[in-house]
Short mmCIF file of C-alpha atoms in Angstrom, two decimals:
data_model
loop_
_atom_site.label_atom_id
_atom_site.label_comp_id
_atom_site.label_asym_id
_atom_site.label_seq_id
_atom_site.Cartn_x
_atom_site.Cartn_y
_atom_site.Cartn_z
CA MET Y 1 -5.43 -9.91 15.88
CA ILE Y 2 -3.15 -6.89 14.56
CA SER Y 3 -1.01 -7.67 11.78
CA TYR Y 4 2.52 -5.87 11.08
CA GLU Y 5 3.99 -6.24 7.57
CA TYR Y 6 7.72 -5.98 6.57
CA PRO Y 7 8.63 -6.04 3.11
CA PHE Y 8 12.33 -7.32 2.15
CA ASN Y 9 12.48 -5.53 -0.89
CA GLU Y 10 11.88 -2.05 -2.66
CA ARG Y 11 9.12 -3.33 -5.13
CA ILE Y 12 7.07 -4.68 -2.29
CA ARG Y 13 7.67 -1.61 -0.19
CA THR Y 14 6.21 0.63 -2.98
CA LEU Y 15 3.21 -1.44 -3.34
CA LEU Y 16 2.63 -1.44 0.20
CA ARG Y 17 2.84 2.35 0.28
CA LEU Y 18 0.35 2.62 -2.74
CA GLU Y 19 -1.90 0.46 -1.13
CA ASP Y 20 -2.01 2.81 2.05
CA LEU Y 21 -2.21 5.82 -0.09
CA PHE Y 22 -5.09 4.59 -2.15
CA GLU Y 23 -7.14 3.38 0.86
CA LYS Y 24 -6.74 6.82 2.38
CA ALA Y 25 -7.56 8.64 -0.68
CA ALA Y 26 -10.80 6.68 -1.33
CA TYR Y 27 -11.88 7.33 2.30
CA PHE Y 28 -11.52 10.94 2.19
CA ILE Y 29 -12.90 11.32 -1.46
CA GLN Y 30 -16.45 9.54 -0.11
CA ALA Y 31 -16.54 12.38 2.70
CA ASP Y 32 -18.15 15.86 2.20
CA GLY Y 33 -16.04 18.25 4.33
CA ARG Y 34 -13.39 20.94 2.63
CA LEU Y 35 -10.68 19.56 4.84
CA GLU Y 36 -11.32 15.65 3.77
CA HIS Y 37 -11.31 16.55 0.02
CA HIS Y 38 -7.81 18.63 0.73
CA SER Y 39 -6.46 15.63 2.25
CA ALA Y 40 -7.76 13.20 -0.54
CA LEU Y 41 -5.95 15.64 -3.10
CA ALA Y 42 -2.77 15.46 -0.99
CA SER Y 43 -3.05 11.58 -1.17
CA LEU Y 44 -3.41 11.68 -4.91
CA PHE Y 45 -0.05 13.88 -5.13
CA GLU Y 46 1.73 11.15 -2.52
CA ILE Y 47 0.48 8.52 -4.99
CA LEU Y 48 1.91 10.37 -7.83
CA GLU Y 49 5.23 10.59 -6.12
CA THR Y 50 5.29 6.93 -4.99
CA ALA Y 51 4.38 5.61 -8.37
CA GLY Y 52 7.08 7.74 -10.09
CA ARG Y 53 9.59 4.90 -10.69
CA ALA Y 54 9.96 4.15 -14.23
CA ASP Y 55 10.04 0.71 -13.99
CA LEU Y 56 7.06 0.07 -11.84
CA LYS Y 57 4.39 -0.39 -14.52
CA LEU Y 58 6.67 -3.06 -16.21
CA ASP Y 59 7.27 -4.60 -12.84
CA LEU Y 60 3.51 -4.98 -12.28
CA LEU Y 61 2.76 -6.52 -16.03
CA GLN Y 62 5.61 -8.92 -15.41
CA GLU Y 63 4.55 -10.19 -12.04
CA LEU Y 64 0.65 -10.57 -13.45
CA GLU Y 65 1.89 -12.28 -16.55
CA ARG Y 66 3.78 -14.66 -14.16
CA GLN Y 67 1.06 -15.41 -11.79
CA ARG Y 68 -1.40 -16.00 -14.80
CA GLN Y 69 1.31 -18.70 -16.18
CA THR Y 70 1.46 -20.14 -12.71
CA LEU Y 71 -2.52 -20.46 -12.14
CA LEU Y 72 -2.81 -21.62 -16.01
CA ALA Y 73 -0.82 -24.81 -14.88
CA PHE Y 74 -3.76 -25.91 -12.49
CA ARG Y 75 -6.30 -26.24 -15.19
CA ASN Y 76 -7.98 -29.46 -15.37
CA ASN Y 77 -6.75 -30.15 -11.86
CA PRO Y 78 -9.68 -31.95 -9.82
CA GLU Y 79 -8.63 -30.55 -6.46
CA ILE Y 80 -8.98 -26.73 -7.74
CA SER Y 81 -12.36 -25.22 -8.36
CA GLU Y 82 -12.42 -24.27 -12.08
CA GLU Y 83 -14.89 -21.48 -11.29
CA ALA Y 84 -12.60 -19.92 -8.67
CA LEU Y 85 -9.45 -20.44 -11.05
CA SER Y 86 -11.40 -18.90 -14.22
CA GLY Y 87 -12.44 -15.95 -11.93
CA ALA Y 88 -8.78 -15.42 -10.81
CA LEU Y 89 -7.37 -15.49 -14.07
CA TYR Y 90 -10.17 -13.31 -15.72
CA GLU Y 91 -9.29 -10.64 -12.97
CA ILE Y 92 -5.52 -11.00 -13.86
CA GLU Y 93 -6.25 -10.66 -17.39
CA GLN Y 94 -8.38 -7.56 -16.86
CA SER Y 95 -5.87 -5.94 -14.67
CA SER Y 96 -3.05 -6.41 -17.07
CA THR Y 97 -5.08 -4.94 -20.14
CA ALA Y 98 -6.01 -1.94 -18.19
CA LEU Y 99 -2.74 -1.18 -17.10
CA LEU Y 100 -1.43 -1.82 -20.56
CA ALA Y 101 -3.88 0.63 -21.84
CA THR Y 102 -2.36 3.35 -19.57
CA SER Y 103 -0.42 5.53 -21.86
CA GLY Y 104 2.88 7.54 -20.89
CA LYS Y 105 3.86 7.46 -17.14
CA ILE Y 106 1.65 6.93 -14.42
CA GLY Y 107 -0.05 9.94 -13.31
CA GLN Y 108 0.72 11.85 -16.59
CA HIS Y 109 -2.69 13.31 -16.61
CA LEU Y 110 -1.91 15.23 -13.35
CA ARG Y 111 1.40 16.35 -14.34
CA GLU Y 112 -0.09 17.98 -17.40
CA ASN Y 113 -2.40 19.92 -15.17
CA ASP Y 114 -0.44 23.29 -14.41
CA TRP Y 115 -3.08 24.25 -11.57
CA LEU Y 116 -2.85 21.06 -9.87
CA MET Y 117 1.02 21.12 -10.07
CA SER Y 118 0.94 24.80 -8.56
CA ILE Y 119 -0.89 23.22 -5.49
CA LYS Y 120 1.52 20.24 -5.24
CA SER Y 121 4.39 22.42 -5.12
CA ARG Y 122 2.93 24.47 -2.31
CA ILE Y 123 1.11 21.50 -0.41
CA ALA Y 124 4.40 20.22 0.97
CA ILE Y 125 5.22 23.57 2.58
CA PRO Y 126 3.79 23.90 6.11
CA GLY Y 127 0.84 26.42 5.78
CA GLY Y 128 1.63 26.77 2.09
CA VAL Y 129 -1.99 26.54 0.67
CA CYS Y 130 -3.50 29.42 2.64
CA GLU Y 131 -6.16 31.16 0.69
CA PHE Y 132 -3.38 34.09 0.11
CA ASP Y 133 -0.92 31.79 -1.63
CA LEU Y 134 -3.37 29.77 -3.75
CA PRO Y 135 -6.80 31.92 -3.98
CA SER Y 136 -7.86 29.66 -6.80
CA TYR Y 137 -7.61 26.48 -4.65
CA HIS Y 138 -9.51 28.38 -1.79
CA TRP Y 139 -11.97 28.90 -4.51
CA TRP Y 140 -12.13 25.22 -5.34
CA LEU Y 141 -12.52 24.20 -1.78
CA HIS Y 142 -15.38 26.38 -1.15
CA ARG Y 143 -17.39 24.59 -4.12
CA ASP Y 144 -20.30 22.23 -3.41
CA SER Y 145 -19.00 18.96 -1.95
CA GLU Y 146 -20.46 17.14 -5.24
CA ASN Y 147 -18.41 19.26 -7.65
CA ARG Y 148 -15.33 18.44 -5.71
CA ARG Y 149 -16.11 14.88 -5.45
CA ALA Y 150 -16.41 14.80 -9.09
CA ASP Y 151 -13.21 16.64 -9.88
CA LEU Y 152 -11.26 14.01 -7.38
CA GLU Y 153 -13.08 11.07 -8.99
CA ALA Y 154 -11.93 12.33 -12.28
CA TRP Y 155 -8.43 12.75 -11.31
CA SER Y 156 -8.26 9.45 -9.50
CA LYS Y 157 -9.61 7.31 -12.29
CA PRO Y 158 -6.71 6.92 -14.62
CA LEU Y 159 -4.95 5.60 -11.39
CA PHE Y 160 -7.25 2.67 -10.85
CA ALA Y 161 -5.34 0.31 -13.29
CA LEU Y 162 -2.35 0.79 -11.01
CA ARG Y 163 -4.49 0.43 -8.00
CA ASP Y 164 -6.05 -2.81 -9.02
CA ALA Y 165 -2.86 -4.46 -10.37
CA ALA Y 166 -0.86 -3.67 -6.86
CA ALA Y 167 -3.95 -5.16 -5.08
CA ILE Y 168 -3.93 -8.28 -6.94
CA VAL Y 169 -0.12 -8.88 -6.53
CA LEU Y 170 -0.29 -7.93 -2.77
CA ARG Y 171 -3.15 -10.39 -2.28
CA LEU Y 172 -1.45 -13.06 -3.97
CA LEU Y 173 1.50 -12.35 -1.94
CA ARG Y 174 -0.39 -12.27 1.33
CA SER Y 175 -2.19 -15.62 0.82
CA SER Y 176 1.10 -17.35 -0.24
CA GLY Y 177 2.34 -17.81 3.49
CA HIS Y 178 1.45 -20.13 6.57
CA ALA Y 179 1.38 -18.99 9.95
CA GLN Y 180 3.95 -20.26 12.52
CA SER Y 181 3.57 -19.57 16.18
CA HIS Y 182 6.45 -18.65 18.28
CA VAL Y 183 7.22 -16.93 21.67
CA ALA Y 184 9.82 -14.20 22.06
CA LYS Y 185 11.38 -14.55 25.36
CA LEU Y 186 11.59 -11.39 27.14
CA GLY Y 187 10.50 -9.72 23.94
CA GLN Y 188 13.54 -11.16 22.03
CA PHE Y 189 13.60 -13.49 18.94
CA GLN Y 190 15.98 -14.63 16.11
CA LEU Y 191 15.45 -16.90 13.43
CA ASN Y 192 18.20 -18.45 10.94
CA LEU Y 193 16.78 -18.00 7.39
CA GLY Y 194 19.52 -19.77 5.63
CA GLY Y 195 19.12 -17.60 2.45
CA SER Y 196 15.25 -17.78 2.54
CA SER Y 197 13.58 -16.06 -0.92
CA ALA Y 198 10.47 -14.44 1.34
CA GLN Y 199 9.63 -10.92 -0.12
CA MET Y 200 7.70 -10.18 2.99
CA VAL Y 201 7.36 -11.35 6.52
CA ARG Y 202 4.00 -10.64 8.57
CA ILE Y 203 3.97 -10.61 12.33
CA GLU Y 204 0.43 -11.23 14.05
CA LEU Y 205 -0.19 -10.33 17.47
CA ALA Y 206 -3.45 -10.35 19.89
CA ARG Y 207 -4.81 -6.84 19.99
CA SER Y 208 -4.55 -7.08 23.84
CA GLU Y 209 -0.94 -7.62 23.63
CA ALA Y 210 0.97 -4.29 24.57
CA ALA Y 211 3.91 -5.18 22.36
CA ILE Y 212 5.27 -3.64 18.88
CA PRO Y 213 7.54 -5.41 16.82
CA GLU Y 214 10.89 -3.88 15.49
CA VAL Y 215 12.14 -6.02 12.58
CA SER Y 216 15.48 -6.26 11.23
CA ALA Y 217 16.07 -8.94 8.42
CA ASN Y 218 17.72 -10.05 5.28
CA LYS Y 219 17.42 -13.36 3.48
CA TYR Y 220 19.58 -15.05 6.07
CA PHE Y 221 18.86 -13.81 9.39
CA LEU Y 222 15.68 -12.27 11.09
CA ASN Y 223 15.71 -10.40 14.33
CA VAL Y 224 12.47 -9.10 16.08
CA ARG Y 225 12.48 -6.99 19.12
CA PHE Y 226 9.39 -6.15 20.87
CA THR Y 227 8.88 -2.73 22.53
CA ARG Y 228 6.53 -1.36 24.71
CA PRO Y 229 3.85 0.95 23.45
CA PRO Y 230 5.48 4.54 23.65
CA VAL Y 231 2.60 6.09 25.14
CA ASN Y 232 3.90 8.03 28.40
CA GLU Y 233 7.45 6.91 27.78
CA ILE Y 234 10.29 9.09 27.00
CA LYS Y 235 11.80 6.57 24.62
CA ALA Y 236 10.99 3.08 23.37
CA ARG Y 237 11.64 0.49 25.91
CA GLY Y 238 11.85 -3.31 25.40
CA CYS Y 239 9.16 -5.77 26.75
CA ASP Y 240 10.22 -7.38 29.80
CA HIS Y 241 7.76 -10.49 29.22
CA ASP Y 242 7.41 -13.14 26.80
CA VAL Y 243 5.42 -12.39 23.73
CA ALA Y 244 3.66 -14.88 21.87
CA PHE Y 245 2.93 -13.99 18.16
CA SER Y 246 2.60 -15.63 14.61
CA LEU Y 247 5.09 -15.34 11.89
CA ILE Y 248 4.40 -15.80 8.13
CA PHE Y 249 6.73 -15.66 5.48
CA CYS Y 250 5.35 -14.68 2.06
CA ASN Y 251 6.65 -15.15 -1.46
CA LEU Y 252 5.27 -14.98 -4.97
#
């Protein structure tokens, strides 16, 4: 199956973007090449921009506390594994403690590094980090891969509290829904939500299904239009066949 996730609010949209960027940064940091480490640094700068919302840290702390209180209500429930419950509570408490210990604005240690900020100001310009633009960056990229990786890991580590908190919230969100099977007749599907409080909808399709969902939604109405893959197409075209898929509404 292939899964498509569509957030219904800016907070979940931000967490999904951060998850994607942290995954890319981790992948490129573990590589050895100069180009991979350049991509890793670019991902860190994107994390810095995405996490720039002043209330993001507070939002995550409040959500973690809300989930902790929800889980505490299951104490002494014979249908709930006490070991699994204790493990989940411990993970949330550790994440909250680490996030609280993060002083100042998220990523402040990067903003205070003038050299990194000089790279950040050029990296968004096409071809802006050539050796004649940033000779010191050119030197860094030609250091041993172990030295570059050590720098990248040092710059990344203070962001791990944010990464882990976002991962917990998204994991809980994804596990909150139940799949329902549907068929989009000739690639079109509509559903009256009746004021749903869902924060995200997930659409799952078989990998063999050549259809891409385009979603427009609010708390009252969901519209899904399946289009054909744009390979060798001048513009997107709607599917001309029925599409079977699963729909999962997620809410914390």
